PDB file of C-alpha atoms in Angstrom:
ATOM      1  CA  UNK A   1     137.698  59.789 123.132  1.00  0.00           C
ATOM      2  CA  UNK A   2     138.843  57.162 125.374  1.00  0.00           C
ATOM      3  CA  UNK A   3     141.733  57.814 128.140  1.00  0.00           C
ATOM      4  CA  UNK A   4     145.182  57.773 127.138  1.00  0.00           C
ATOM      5  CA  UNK A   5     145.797  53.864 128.249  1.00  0.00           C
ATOM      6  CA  UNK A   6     142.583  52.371 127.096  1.00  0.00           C
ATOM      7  CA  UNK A   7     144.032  53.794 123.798  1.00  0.00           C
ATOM      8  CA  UNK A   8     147.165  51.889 123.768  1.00  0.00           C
ATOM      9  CA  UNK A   9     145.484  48.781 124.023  1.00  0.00           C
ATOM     10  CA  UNK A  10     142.701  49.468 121.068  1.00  0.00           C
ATOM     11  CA  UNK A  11     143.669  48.052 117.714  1.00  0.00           C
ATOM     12  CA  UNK A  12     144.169  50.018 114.749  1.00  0.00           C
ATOM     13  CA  UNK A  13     141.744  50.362 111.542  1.00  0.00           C
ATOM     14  CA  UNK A  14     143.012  49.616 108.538  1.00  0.00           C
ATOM     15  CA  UNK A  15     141.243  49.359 105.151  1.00  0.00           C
ATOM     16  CA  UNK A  16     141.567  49.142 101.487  1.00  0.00           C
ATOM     17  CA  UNK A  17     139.547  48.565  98.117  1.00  0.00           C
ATOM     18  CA  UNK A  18     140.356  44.795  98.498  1.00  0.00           C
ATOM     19  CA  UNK A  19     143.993  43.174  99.353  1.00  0.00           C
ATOM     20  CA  UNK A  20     146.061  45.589  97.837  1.00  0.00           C
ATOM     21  CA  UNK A  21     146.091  47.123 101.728  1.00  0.00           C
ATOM     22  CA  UNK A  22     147.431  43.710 102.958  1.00  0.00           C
ATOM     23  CA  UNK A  23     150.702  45.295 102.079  1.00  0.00           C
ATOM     24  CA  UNK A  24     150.467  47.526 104.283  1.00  0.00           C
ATOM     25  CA  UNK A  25     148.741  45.484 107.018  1.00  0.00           C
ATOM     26  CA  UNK A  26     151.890  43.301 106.467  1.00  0.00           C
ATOM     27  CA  UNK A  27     154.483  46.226 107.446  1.00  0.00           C
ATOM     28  CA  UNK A  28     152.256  47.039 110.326  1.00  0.00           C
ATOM     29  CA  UNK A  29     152.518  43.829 111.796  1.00  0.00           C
ATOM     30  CA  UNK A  30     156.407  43.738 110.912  1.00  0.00           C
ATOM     31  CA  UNK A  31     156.952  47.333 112.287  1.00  0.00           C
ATOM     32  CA  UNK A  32     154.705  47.558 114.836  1.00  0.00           C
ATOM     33  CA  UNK A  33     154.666  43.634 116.716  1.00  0.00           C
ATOM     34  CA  UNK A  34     152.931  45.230 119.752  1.00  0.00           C
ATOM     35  CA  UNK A  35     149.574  46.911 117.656  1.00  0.00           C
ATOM     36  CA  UNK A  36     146.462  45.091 117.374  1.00  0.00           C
ATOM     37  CA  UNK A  37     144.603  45.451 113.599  1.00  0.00           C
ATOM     38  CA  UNK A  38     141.491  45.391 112.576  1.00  0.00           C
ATOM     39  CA  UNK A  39     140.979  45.012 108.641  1.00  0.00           C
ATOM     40  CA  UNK A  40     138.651  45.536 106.270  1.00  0.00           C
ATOM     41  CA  UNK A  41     138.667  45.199 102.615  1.00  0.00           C
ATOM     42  CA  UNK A  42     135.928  46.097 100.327  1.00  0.00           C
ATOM     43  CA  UNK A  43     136.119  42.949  97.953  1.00  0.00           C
ATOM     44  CA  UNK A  44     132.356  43.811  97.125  1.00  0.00           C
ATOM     45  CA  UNK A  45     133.215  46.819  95.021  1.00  0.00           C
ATOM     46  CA  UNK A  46     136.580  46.704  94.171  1.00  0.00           C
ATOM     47  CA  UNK A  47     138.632  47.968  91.996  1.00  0.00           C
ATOM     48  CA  UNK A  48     138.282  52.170  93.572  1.00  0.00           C
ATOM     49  CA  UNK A  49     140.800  53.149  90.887  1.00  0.00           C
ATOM     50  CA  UNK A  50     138.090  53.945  88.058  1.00  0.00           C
ATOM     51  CA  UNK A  51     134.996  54.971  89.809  1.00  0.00           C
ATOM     52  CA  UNK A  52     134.076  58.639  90.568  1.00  0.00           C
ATOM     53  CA  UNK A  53     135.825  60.571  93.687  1.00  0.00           C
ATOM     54  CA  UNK A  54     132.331  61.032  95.274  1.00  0.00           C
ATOM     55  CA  UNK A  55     131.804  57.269  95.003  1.00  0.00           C
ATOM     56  CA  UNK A  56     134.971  56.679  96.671  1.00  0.00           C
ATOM     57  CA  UNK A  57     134.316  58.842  99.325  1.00  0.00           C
ATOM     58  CA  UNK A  58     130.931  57.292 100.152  1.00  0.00           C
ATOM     59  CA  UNK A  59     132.394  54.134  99.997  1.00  0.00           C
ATOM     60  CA  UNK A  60     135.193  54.757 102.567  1.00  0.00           C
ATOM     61  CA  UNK A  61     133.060  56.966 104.941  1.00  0.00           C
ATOM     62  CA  UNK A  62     131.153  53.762 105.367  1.00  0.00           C
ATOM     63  CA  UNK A  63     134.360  51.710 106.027  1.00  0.00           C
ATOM     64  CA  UNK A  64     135.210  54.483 108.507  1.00  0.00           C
ATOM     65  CA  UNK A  65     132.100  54.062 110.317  1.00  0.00           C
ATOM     66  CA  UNK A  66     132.200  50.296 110.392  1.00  0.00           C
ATOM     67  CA  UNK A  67     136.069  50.931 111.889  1.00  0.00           C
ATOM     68  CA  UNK A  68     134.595  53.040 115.142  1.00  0.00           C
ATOM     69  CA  UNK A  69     132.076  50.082 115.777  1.00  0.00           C
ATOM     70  CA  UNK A  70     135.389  48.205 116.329  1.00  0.00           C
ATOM     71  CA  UNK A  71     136.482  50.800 118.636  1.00  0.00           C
ATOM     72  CA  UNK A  72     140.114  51.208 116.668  1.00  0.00           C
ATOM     73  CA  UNK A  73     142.235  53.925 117.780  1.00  0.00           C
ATOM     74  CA  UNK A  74     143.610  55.599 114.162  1.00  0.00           C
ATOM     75  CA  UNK A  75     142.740  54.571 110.572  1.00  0.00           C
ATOM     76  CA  UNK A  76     145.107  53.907 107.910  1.00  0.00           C
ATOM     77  CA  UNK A  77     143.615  54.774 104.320  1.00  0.00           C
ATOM     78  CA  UNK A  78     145.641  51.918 102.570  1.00  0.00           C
ATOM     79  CA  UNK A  79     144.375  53.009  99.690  1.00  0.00           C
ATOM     80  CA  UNK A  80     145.856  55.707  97.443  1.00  0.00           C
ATOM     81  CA  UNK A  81     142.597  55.896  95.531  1.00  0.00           C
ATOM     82  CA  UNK A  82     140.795  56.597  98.204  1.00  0.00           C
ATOM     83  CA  UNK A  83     143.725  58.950 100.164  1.00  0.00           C
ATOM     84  CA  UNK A  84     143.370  61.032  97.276  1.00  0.00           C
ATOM     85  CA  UNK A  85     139.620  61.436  97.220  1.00  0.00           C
ATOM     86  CA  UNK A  86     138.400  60.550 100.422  1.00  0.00           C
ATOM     87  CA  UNK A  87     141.088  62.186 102.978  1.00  0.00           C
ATOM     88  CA  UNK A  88     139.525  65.694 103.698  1.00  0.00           C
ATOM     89  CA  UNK A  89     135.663  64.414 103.841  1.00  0.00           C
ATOM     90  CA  UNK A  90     137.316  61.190 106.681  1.00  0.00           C
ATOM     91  CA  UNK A  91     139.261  63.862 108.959  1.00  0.00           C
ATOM     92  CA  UNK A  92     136.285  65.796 109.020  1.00  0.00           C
ATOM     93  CA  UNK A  93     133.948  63.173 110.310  1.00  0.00           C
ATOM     94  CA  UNK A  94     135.834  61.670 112.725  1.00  0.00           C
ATOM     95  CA  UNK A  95     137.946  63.006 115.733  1.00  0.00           C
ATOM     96  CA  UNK A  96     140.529  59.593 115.213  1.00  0.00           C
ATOM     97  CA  UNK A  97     143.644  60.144 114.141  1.00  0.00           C
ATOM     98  CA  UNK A  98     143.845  59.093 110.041  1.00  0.00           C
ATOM     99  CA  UNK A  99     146.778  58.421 108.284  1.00  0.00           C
ATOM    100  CA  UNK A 100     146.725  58.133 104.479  1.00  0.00           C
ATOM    101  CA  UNK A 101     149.369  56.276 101.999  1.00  0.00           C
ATOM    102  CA  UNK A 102     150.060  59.233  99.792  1.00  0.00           C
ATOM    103  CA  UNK A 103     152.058  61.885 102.001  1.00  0.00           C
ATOM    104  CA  UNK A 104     154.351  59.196 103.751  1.00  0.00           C
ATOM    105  CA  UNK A 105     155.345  57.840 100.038  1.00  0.00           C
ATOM    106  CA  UNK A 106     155.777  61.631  98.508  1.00  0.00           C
ATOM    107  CA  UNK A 107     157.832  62.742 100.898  1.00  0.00           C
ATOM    108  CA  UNK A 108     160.377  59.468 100.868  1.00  0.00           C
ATOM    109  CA  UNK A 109     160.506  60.078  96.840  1.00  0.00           C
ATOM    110  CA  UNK A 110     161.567  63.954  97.416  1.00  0.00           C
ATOM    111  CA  UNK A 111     164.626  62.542  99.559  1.00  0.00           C
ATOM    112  CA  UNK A 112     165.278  59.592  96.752  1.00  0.00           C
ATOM    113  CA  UNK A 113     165.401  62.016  94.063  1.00  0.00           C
ATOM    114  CA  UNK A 114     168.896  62.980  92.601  1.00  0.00           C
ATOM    115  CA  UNK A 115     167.864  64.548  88.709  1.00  0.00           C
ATOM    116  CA  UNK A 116     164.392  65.609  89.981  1.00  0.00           C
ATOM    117  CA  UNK A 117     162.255  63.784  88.038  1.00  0.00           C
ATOM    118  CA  UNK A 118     159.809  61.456  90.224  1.00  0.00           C
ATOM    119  CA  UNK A 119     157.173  59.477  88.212  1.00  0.00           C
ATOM    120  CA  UNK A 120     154.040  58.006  89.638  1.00  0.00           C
ATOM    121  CA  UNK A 121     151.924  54.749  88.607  1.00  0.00           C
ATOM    122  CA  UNK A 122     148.387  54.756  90.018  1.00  0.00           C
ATOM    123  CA  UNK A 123     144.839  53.822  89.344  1.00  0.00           C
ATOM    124  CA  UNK A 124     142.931  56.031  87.208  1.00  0.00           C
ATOM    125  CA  UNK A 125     141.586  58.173  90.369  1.00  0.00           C
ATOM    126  CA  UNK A 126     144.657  58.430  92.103  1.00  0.00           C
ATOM    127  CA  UNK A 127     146.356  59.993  88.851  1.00  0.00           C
ATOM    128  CA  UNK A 128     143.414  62.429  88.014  1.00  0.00           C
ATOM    129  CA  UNK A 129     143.096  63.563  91.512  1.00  0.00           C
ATOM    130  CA  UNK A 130     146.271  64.902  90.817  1.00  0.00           C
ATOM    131  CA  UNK A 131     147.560  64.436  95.024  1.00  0.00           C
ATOM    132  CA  UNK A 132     150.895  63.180  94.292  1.00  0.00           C
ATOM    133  CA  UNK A 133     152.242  65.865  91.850  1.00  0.00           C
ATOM    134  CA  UNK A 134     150.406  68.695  93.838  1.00  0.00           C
ATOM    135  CA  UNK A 135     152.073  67.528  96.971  1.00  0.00           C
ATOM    136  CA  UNK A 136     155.166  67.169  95.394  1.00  0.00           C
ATOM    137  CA  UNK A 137     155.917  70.132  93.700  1.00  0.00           C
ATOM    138  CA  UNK A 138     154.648  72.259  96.890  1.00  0.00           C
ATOM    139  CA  UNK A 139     157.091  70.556  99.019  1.00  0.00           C
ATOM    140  CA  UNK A 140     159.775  70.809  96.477  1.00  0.00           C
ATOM    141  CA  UNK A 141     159.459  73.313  93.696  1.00  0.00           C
ATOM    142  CA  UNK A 142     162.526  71.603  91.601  1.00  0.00           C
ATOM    143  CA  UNK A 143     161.031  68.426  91.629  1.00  0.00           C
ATOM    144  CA  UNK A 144     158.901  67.497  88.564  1.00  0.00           C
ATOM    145  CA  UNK A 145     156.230  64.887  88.682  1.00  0.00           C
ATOM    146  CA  UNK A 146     154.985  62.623  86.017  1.00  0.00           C
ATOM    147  CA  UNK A 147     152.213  60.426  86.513  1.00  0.00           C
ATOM    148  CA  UNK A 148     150.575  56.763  84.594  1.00  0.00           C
ATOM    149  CA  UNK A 149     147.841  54.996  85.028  1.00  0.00           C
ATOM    150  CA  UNK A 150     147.700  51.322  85.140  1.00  0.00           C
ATOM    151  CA  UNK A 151     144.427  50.327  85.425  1.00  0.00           C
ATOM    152  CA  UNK A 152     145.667  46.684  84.687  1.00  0.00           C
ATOM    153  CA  UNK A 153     147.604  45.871  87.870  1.00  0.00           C
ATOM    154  CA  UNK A 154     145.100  45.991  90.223  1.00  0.00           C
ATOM    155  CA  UNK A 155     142.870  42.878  88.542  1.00  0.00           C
ATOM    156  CA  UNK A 156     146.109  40.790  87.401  1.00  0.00           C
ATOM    157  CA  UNK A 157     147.453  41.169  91.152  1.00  0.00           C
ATOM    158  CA  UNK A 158     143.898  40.296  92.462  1.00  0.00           C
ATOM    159  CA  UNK A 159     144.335  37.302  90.398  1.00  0.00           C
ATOM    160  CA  UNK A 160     147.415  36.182  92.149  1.00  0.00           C
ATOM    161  CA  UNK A 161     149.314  37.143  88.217  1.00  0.00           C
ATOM    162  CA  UNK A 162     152.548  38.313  90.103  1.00  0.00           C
ATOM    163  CA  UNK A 163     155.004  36.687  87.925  1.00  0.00           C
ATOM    164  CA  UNK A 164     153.263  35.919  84.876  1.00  0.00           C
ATOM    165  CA  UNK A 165     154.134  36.794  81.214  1.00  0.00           C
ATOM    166  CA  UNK A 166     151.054  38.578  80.525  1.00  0.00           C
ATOM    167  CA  UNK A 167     152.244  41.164  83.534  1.00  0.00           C
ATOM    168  CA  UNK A 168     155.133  41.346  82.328  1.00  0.00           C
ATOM    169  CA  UNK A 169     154.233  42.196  78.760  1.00  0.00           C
ATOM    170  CA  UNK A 170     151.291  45.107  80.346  1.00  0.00           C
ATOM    171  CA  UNK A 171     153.731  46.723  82.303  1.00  0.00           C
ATOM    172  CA  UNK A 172     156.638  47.080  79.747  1.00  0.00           C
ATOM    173  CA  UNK A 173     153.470  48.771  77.651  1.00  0.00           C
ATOM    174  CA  UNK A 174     152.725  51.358  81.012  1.00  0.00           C
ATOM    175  CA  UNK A 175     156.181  51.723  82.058  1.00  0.00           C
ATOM    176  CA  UNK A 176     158.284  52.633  78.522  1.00  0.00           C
ATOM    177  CA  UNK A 177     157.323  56.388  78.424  1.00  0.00           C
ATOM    178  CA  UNK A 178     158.332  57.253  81.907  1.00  0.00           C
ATOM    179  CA  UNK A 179     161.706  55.048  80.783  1.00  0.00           C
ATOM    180  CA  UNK A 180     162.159  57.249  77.876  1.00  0.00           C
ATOM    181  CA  UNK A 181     161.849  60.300  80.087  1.00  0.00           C
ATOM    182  CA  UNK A 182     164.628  58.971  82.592  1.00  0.00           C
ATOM    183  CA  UNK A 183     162.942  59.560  85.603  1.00  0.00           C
ATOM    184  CA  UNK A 184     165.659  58.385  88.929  1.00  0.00           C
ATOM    185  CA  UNK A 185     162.381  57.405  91.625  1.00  0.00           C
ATOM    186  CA  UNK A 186     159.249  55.961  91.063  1.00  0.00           C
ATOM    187  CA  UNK A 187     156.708  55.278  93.289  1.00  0.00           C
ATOM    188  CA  UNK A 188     154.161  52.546  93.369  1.00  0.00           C
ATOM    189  CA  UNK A 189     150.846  54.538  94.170  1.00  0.00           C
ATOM    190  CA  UNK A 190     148.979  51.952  94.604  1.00  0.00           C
ATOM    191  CA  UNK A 191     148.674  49.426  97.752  1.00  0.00           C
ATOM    192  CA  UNK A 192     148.673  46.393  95.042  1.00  0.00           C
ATOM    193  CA  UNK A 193     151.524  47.187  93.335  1.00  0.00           C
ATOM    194  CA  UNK A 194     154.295  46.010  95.586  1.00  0.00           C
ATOM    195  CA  UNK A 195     153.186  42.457  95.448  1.00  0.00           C
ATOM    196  CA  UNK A 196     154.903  43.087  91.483  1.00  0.00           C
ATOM    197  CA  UNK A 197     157.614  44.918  92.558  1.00  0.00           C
ATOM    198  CA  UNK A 198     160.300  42.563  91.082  1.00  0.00           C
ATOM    199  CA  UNK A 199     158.255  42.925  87.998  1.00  0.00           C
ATOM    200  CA  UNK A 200     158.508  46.906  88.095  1.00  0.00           C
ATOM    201  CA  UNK A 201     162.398  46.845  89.297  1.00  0.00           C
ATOM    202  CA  UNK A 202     163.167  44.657  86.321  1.00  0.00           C
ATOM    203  CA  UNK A 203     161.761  46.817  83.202  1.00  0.00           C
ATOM    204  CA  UNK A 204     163.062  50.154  85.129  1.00  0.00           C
ATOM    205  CA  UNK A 205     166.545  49.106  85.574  1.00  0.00           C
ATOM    206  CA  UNK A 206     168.612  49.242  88.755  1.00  0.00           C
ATOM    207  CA  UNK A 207     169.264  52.984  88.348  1.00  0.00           C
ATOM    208  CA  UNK A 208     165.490  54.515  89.204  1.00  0.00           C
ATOM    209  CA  UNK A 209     164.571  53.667  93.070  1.00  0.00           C
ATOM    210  CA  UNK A 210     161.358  52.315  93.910  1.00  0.00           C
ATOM    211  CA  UNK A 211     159.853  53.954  96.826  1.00  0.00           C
ATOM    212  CA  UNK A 212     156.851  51.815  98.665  1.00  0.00           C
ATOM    213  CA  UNK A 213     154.195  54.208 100.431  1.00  0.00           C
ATOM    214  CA  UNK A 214     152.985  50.433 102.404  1.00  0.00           C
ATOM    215  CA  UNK A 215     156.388  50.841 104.481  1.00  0.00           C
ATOM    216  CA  UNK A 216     156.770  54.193 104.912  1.00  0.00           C
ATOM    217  CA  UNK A 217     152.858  54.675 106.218  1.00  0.00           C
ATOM    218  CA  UNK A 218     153.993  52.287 108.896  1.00  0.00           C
ATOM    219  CA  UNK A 219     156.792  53.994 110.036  1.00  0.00           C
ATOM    220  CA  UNK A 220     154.303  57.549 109.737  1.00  0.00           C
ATOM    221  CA  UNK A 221     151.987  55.362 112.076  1.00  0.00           C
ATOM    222  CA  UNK A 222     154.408  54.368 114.107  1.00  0.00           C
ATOM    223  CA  UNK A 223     155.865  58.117 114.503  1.00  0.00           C
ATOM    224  CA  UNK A 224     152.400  59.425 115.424  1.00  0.00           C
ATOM    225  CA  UNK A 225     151.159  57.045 118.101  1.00  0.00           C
ATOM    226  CA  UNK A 226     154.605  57.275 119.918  1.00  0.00           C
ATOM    227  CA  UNK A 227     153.948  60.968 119.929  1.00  0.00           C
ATOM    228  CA  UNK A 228     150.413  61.552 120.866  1.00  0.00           C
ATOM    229  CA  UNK A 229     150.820  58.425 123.504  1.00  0.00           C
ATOM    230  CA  UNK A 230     148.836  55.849 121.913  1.00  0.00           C
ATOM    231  CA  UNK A 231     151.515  53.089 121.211  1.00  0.00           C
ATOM    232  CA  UNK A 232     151.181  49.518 122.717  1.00  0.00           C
ATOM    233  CA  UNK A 233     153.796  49.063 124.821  1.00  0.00           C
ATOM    234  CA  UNK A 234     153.466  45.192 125.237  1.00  0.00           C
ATOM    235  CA  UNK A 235     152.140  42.600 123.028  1.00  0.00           C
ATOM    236  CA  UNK A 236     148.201  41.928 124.428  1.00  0.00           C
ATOM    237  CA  UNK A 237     147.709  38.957 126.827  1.00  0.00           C
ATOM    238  CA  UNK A 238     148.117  35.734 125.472  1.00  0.00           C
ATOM    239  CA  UNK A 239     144.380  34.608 123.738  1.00  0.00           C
ATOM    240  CA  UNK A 240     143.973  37.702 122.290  1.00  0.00           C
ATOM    241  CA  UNK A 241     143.051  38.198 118.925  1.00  0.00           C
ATOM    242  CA  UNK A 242     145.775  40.296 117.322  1.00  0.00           C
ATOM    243  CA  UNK A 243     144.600  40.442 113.558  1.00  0.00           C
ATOM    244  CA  UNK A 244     140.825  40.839 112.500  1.00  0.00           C
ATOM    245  CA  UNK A 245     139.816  40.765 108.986  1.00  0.00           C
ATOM    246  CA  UNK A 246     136.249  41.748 107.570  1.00  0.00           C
ATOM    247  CA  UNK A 247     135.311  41.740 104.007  1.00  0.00           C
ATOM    248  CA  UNK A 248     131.942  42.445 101.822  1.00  0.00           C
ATOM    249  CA  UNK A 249     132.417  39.775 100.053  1.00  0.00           C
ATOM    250  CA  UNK A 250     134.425  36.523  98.889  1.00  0.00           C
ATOM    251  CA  UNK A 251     135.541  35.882 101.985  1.00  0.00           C
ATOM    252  CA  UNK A 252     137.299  32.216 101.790  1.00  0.00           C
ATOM    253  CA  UNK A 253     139.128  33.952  98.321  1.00  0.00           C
ATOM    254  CA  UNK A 254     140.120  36.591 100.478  1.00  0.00           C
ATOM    255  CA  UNK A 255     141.336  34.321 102.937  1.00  0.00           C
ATOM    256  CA  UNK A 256     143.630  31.880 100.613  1.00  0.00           C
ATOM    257  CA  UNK A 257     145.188  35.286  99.079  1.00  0.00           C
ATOM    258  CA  UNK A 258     146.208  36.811 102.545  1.00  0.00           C
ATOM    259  CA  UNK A 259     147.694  34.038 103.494  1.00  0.00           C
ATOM    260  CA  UNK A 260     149.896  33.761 100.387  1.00  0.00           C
ATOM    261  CA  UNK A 261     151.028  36.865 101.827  1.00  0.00           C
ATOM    262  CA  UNK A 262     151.046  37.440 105.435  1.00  0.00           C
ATOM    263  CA  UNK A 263     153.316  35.645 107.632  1.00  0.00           C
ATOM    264  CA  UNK A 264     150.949  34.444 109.983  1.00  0.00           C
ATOM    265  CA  UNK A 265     147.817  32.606 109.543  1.00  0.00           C
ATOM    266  CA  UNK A 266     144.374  33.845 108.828  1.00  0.00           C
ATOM    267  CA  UNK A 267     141.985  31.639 109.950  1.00  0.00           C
ATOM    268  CA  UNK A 268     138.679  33.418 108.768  1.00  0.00           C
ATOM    269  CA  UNK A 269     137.832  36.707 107.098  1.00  0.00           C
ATOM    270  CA  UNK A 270     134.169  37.771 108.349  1.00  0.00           C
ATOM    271  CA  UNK A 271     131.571  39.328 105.819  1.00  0.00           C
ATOM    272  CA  UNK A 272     129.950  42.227 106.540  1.00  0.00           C
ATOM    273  CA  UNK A 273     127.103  44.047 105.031  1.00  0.00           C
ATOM    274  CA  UNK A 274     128.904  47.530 104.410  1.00  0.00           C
ATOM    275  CA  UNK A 275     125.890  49.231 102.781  1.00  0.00           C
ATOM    276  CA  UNK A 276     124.380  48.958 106.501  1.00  0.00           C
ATOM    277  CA  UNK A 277     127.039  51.676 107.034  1.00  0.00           C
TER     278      UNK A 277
END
């Protein structure tokens, strides 16, 4: 690995299924002004949340490798589905520090908790991998963990559907089980879903607290390069290019959605041909 101080002036890797990990790109940039990023999103092959766990993990040890051509000093899985499949078979191949979107967010809803009763809405793959409740319950054996699938969200959030009636109507349908079973904390397991939080807050009432794993992975990031020495300590010299996006497809739609969401402006998004990974 590089010396200590070339370190703190690499960016860091951050990638997701498609934008959903702009959410978490976005609390990057707000927590952590001094850091460099480097982005990818795999708008080729997106949605993750229904394909197979060894598809997913193919697909992000690929992203992974494209991330070390960029010479990025950690990688941030901004992806629950593919935190929950792909985690073990990443730290394994690569000696850079990963952090993943699932552990931050668990831990945060084990503090929320008051009754004990967290739920969980995910993609398909995030739910059947099972990572949330399994972490859960082993950190905190009161705690009781019920998760849903909303397969839904991730295509009507791609479409920009944020505060439409047709949202509204599919998540009332996801959400009115884990109503009836008065869970106090919810979290949104998935890096799309906070672009419909208002949507979620509204059908679960002010009482149940929604935790966001996009914020607290930033402040995890944040905590480990301050410890192991690796945090930017000044914003790069002016002309430098703080933000970098790459995509593997649709790059101009990319482009108009991030900047509906990210303070600052994206000029381009560059395609690359992930398969050559």
């Amino acid at each position: 690995m590089k010396e200590k101080e070339s370190l703190c002036d690499a960016p860091i890797g951050v990638f997701d299924s498609g934008v959903g990990g702009l959410t978490v790109a976005r609390e990057i940039m707000r927590q952590l002004p001094n850091e460099r990023i480097v982005y990818f999103g795999d708008t080729a092959r997106v949605p993750y949340g229904s394909k197979s766990p060894e598809t997913i993990t193919r697909f992000s040890k690929q992203i992974a490798r494209f991330l070390r051509t960029q010479d990025v000093k950690a990688i941030v899985i901004a992806c629950n589905s593919a935190s929950a499949c792909a985690l073990d078979a990443l730290e394994e191949e690569t000696e850079i520090p990963i952090i993943d979107v699932v552990r931050p967010g668990a831990r945060t809803a084990i503090e929320a908790t008051h009754n004990g009763k967290i739920g969980v809405i995910a993609t398909e793959a995030t739910i059947k991998s099972g990572l949330y409740k399994r972490y859960i319950e082993e950190n905190d054996k009161c705690v009781s963990v019920v998760g849903k699938a909303c397969p839904l969200f991730v295509p009507l959030v791609e479409e920009g559907l944020w505060e439409d009636p047709v949202t509204d109507e599919i998540a009332r349908r996801y959400l009115v089980e884990l109503i009836d079973i008065d869970i106090d904390t919810l979290i949104l397991g998935c890096t799309h879903y906070p672009l419909i939080r208002s949507t979620v807050g509204r059908i679960m009432g002010e009482k149940v607290a929604l935790v966001n794993p996009a914020y607290e992975t930033a402040r995890e990031l944040k905590r480990l390069l301050e410890k192991e020495g690796m945090a930017s300590a000044k914003k790069p010299e002016l002309g430098t290019e703080m933000y970098r996006f790459f995509v593997s497809d649709a790059a101009d739609k990319f482009r108009e959605f991030a900047n509906s969401i990210i303070p600052y402006g994206i000029l381009s998004a560059k395609t690359v041909n992930i398969e050559d990974y």
